[in-house]
GROMACS .gro file of C-alpha atoms in nm:
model
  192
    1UNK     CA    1  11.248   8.728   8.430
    2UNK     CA    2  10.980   8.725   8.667
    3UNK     CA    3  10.813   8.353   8.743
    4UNK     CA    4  10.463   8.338   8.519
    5UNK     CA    5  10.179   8.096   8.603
    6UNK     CA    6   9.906   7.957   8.368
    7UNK     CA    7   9.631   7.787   8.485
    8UNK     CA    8   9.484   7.576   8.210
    9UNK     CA    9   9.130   7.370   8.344
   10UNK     CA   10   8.833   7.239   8.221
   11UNK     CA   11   8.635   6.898   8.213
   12UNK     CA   12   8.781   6.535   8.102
   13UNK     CA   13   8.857   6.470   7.775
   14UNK     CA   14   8.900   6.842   7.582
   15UNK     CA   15   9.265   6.807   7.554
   16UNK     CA   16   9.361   6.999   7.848
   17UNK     CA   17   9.672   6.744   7.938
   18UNK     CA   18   9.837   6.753   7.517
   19UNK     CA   19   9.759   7.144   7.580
   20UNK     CA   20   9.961   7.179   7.862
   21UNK     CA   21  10.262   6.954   7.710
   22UNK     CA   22  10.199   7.163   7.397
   23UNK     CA   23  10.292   7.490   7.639
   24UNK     CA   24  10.578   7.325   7.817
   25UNK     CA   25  10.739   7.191   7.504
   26UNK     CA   26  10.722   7.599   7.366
   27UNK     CA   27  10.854   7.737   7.693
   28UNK     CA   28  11.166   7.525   7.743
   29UNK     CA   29  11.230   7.562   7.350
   30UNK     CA   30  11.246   7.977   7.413
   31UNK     CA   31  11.470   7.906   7.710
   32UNK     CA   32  11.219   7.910   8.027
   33UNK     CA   33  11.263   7.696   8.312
   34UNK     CA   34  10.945   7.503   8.318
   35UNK     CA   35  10.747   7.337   8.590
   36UNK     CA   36  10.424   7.188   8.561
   37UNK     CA   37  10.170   6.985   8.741
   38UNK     CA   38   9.821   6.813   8.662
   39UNK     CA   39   9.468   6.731   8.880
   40UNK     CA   40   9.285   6.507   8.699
   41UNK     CA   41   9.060   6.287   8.933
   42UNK     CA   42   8.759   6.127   8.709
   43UNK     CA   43   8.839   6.341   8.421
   44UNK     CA   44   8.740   6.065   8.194
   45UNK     CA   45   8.412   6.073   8.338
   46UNK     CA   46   8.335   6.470   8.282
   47UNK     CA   47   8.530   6.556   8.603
   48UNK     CA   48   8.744   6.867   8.634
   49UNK     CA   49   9.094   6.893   8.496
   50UNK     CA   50   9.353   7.137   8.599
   51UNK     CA   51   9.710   7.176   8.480
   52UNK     CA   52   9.992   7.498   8.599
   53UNK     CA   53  10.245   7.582   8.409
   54UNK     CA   54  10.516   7.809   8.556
   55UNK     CA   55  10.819   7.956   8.376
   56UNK     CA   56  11.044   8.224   8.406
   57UNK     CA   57  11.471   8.239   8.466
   58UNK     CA   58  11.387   8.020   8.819
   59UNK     CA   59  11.104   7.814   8.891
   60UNK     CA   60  11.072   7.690   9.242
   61UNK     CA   61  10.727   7.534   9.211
   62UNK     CA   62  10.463   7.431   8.968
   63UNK     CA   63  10.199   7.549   9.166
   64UNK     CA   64  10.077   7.898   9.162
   65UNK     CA   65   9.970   8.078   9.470
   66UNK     CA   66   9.592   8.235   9.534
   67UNK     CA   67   9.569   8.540   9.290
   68UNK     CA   68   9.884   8.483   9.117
   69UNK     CA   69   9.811   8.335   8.774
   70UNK     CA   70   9.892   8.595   8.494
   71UNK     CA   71   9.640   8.380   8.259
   72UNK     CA   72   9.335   8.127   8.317
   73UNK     CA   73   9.268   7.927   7.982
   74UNK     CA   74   8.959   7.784   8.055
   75UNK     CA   75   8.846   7.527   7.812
   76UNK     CA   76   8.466   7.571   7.978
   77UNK     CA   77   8.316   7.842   8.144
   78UNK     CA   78   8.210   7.709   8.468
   79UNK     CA   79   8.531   7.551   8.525
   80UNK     CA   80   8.669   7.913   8.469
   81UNK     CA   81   8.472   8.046   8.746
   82UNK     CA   82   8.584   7.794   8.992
   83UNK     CA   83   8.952   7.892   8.926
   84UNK     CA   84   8.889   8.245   8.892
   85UNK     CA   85   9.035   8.259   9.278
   86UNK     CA   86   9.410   8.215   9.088
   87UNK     CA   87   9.404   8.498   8.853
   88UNK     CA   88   9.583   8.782   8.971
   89UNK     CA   89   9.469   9.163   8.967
   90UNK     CA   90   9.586   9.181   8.631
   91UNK     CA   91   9.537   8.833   8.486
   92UNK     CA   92   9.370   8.739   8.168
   93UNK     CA   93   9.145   8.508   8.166
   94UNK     CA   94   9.042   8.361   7.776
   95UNK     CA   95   8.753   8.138   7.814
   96UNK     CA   96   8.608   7.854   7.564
   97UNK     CA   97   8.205   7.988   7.499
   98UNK     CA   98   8.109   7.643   7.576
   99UNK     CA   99   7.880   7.439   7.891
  100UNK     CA  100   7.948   7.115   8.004
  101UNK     CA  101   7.649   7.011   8.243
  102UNK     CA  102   7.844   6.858   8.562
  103UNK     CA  103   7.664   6.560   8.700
  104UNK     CA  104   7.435   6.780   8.985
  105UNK     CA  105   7.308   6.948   8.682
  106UNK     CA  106   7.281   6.682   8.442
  107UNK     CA  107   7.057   6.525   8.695
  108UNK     CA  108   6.860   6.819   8.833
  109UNK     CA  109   6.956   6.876   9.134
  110UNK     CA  110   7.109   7.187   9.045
  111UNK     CA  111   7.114   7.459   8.786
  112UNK     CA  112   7.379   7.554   8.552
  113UNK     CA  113   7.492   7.950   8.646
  114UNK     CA  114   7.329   8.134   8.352
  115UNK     CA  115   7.550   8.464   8.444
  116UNK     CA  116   7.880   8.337   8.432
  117UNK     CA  117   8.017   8.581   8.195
  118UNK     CA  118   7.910   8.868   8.420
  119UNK     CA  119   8.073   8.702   8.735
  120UNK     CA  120   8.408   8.684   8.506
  121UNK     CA  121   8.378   9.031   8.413
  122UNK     CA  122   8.346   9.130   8.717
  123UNK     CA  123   8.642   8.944   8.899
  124UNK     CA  124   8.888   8.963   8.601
  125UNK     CA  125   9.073   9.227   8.444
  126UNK     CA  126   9.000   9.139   8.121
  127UNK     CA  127   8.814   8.838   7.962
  128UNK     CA  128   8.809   8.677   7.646
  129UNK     CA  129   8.518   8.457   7.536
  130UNK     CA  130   8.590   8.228   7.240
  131UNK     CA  131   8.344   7.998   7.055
  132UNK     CA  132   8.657   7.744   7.025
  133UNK     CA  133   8.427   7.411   7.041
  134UNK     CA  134   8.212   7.577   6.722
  135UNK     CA  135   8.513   7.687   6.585
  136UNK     CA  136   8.688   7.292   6.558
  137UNK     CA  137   8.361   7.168   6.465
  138UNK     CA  138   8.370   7.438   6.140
  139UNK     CA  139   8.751   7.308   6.098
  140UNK     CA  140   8.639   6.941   6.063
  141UNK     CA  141   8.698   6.785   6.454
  142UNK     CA  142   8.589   6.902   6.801
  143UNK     CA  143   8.874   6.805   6.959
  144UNK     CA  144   9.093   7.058   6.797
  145UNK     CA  145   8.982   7.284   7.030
  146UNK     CA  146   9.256   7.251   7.275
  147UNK     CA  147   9.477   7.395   7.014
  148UNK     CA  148   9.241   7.696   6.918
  149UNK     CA  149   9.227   7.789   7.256
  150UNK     CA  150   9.660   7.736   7.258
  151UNK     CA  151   9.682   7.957   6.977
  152UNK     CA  152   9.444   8.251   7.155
  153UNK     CA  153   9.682   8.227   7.434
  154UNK     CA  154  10.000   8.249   7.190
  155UNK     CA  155   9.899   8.543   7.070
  156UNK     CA  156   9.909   8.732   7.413
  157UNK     CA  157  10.266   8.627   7.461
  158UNK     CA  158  10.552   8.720   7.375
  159UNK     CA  159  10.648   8.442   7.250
  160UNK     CA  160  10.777   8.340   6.848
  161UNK     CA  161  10.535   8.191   6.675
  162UNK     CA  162  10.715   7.959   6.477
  163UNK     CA  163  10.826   7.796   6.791
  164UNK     CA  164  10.482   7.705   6.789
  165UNK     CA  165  10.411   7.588   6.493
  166UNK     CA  166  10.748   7.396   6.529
  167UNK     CA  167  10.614   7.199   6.828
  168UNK     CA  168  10.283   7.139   6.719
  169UNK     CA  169  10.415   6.969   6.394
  170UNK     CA  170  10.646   6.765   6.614
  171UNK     CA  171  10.355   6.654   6.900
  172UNK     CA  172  10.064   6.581   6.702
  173UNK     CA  173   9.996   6.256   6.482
  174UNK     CA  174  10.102   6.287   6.135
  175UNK     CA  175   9.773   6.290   6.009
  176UNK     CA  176   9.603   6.589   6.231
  177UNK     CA  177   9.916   6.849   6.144
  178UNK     CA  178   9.713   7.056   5.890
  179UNK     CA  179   9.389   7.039   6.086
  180UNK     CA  180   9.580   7.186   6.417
  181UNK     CA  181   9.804   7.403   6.238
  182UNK     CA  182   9.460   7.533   6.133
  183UNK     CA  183   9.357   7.564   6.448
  184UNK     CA  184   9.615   7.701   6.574
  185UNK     CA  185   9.591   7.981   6.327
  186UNK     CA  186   9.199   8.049   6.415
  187UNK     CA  187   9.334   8.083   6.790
  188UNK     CA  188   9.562   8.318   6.696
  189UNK     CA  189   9.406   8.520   6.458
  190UNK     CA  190   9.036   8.583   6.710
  191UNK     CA  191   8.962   8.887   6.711
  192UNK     CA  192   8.667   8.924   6.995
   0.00000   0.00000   0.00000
């Protein structure tokens, strides 16, 4: 099989880092050979946090080339617009409908994009926005999230799903299984 790159980014602390080892964990379990890698400079502070995940028969690298990312999951939308450069000519890219105010624009010096979904359009082959920050909310915690947005992405592979719900049970704390599982299951079943 062909080598396939995932670009998963977004700001410090919406679970970008369990996502990514929630990924890995699936992949090796179907059989991949798995490299991955993580950026996170202040991410505790708001900063921007990227992990790759590659996989595929033989993986020489965990990072992806320019325009060679099959999907972006992009756990905010302007943080999906500065990776869109990745994404190849036929790469998804499934977005979280949610703005984080970096510090330029939480202190007015600049302006949050207000056509960011156009710009995605535009450079992507296809693009799906979910509201997966209202959705967690509705479920009972925010930061299930990062599992709504794992389970949107599960259902564009080709991948078994109870190999999913197998390593979610086995990653997460005892007492947040039924509230990801949950989550998991709104991620999967979005319909746009």
């Amino acid at each position: 099989m062909k080598t396939k790159s995932i670009l998963i980014c977004g700001v410090g602390g919406q679970g970008i880092l369990t996502a990514s080892d929630l990924l890995s964990d699936v992949l090796l379990l179907a059989g991949f050979q798995v490299k991955k890698s993580e950026v996170h400079g202040m991410s505790q502070r708001g900063g921007d946090v990227i992990s790759t995940v590659r996989y595929g028969d033989e993986v020489f690298s965990p990072l992806p080339a320019l325009n060679e990312t099959d999907y972006i999951l992009a756990f905010e939308k302007l943080e999906a617009l500065r990776n869109i450069n990745y994404l190849s000519r036929k790469g998804i890219m499934l977005v979280n409908d949610f703005a984080w105010q970096p510090l330029p624009v939480a202190s007015g010096l600049e302006k949050y994009p207000a056509d960011i979904e156009a710009q995605l359009r535009k450079l992507a082959a296809e693009v799906v926005l979910i509201p997966a920050t209202r959705l967690a909310v509705e479920l009972g915690n925010e930061k299930a999230s990062n599992v709504i947005l794992i389970g949107l992405l599960a259902s564009r592979m080709e991948i078994d799903r109870p190999l999913w719900l197998d390593v979610i049970i086995k990653k997460v704390p005892p007492r947040f299984k039924d509230l990801n599982l949950k989550a998991f299951e709104t991620g999967f079943n979005f319909r746009p």
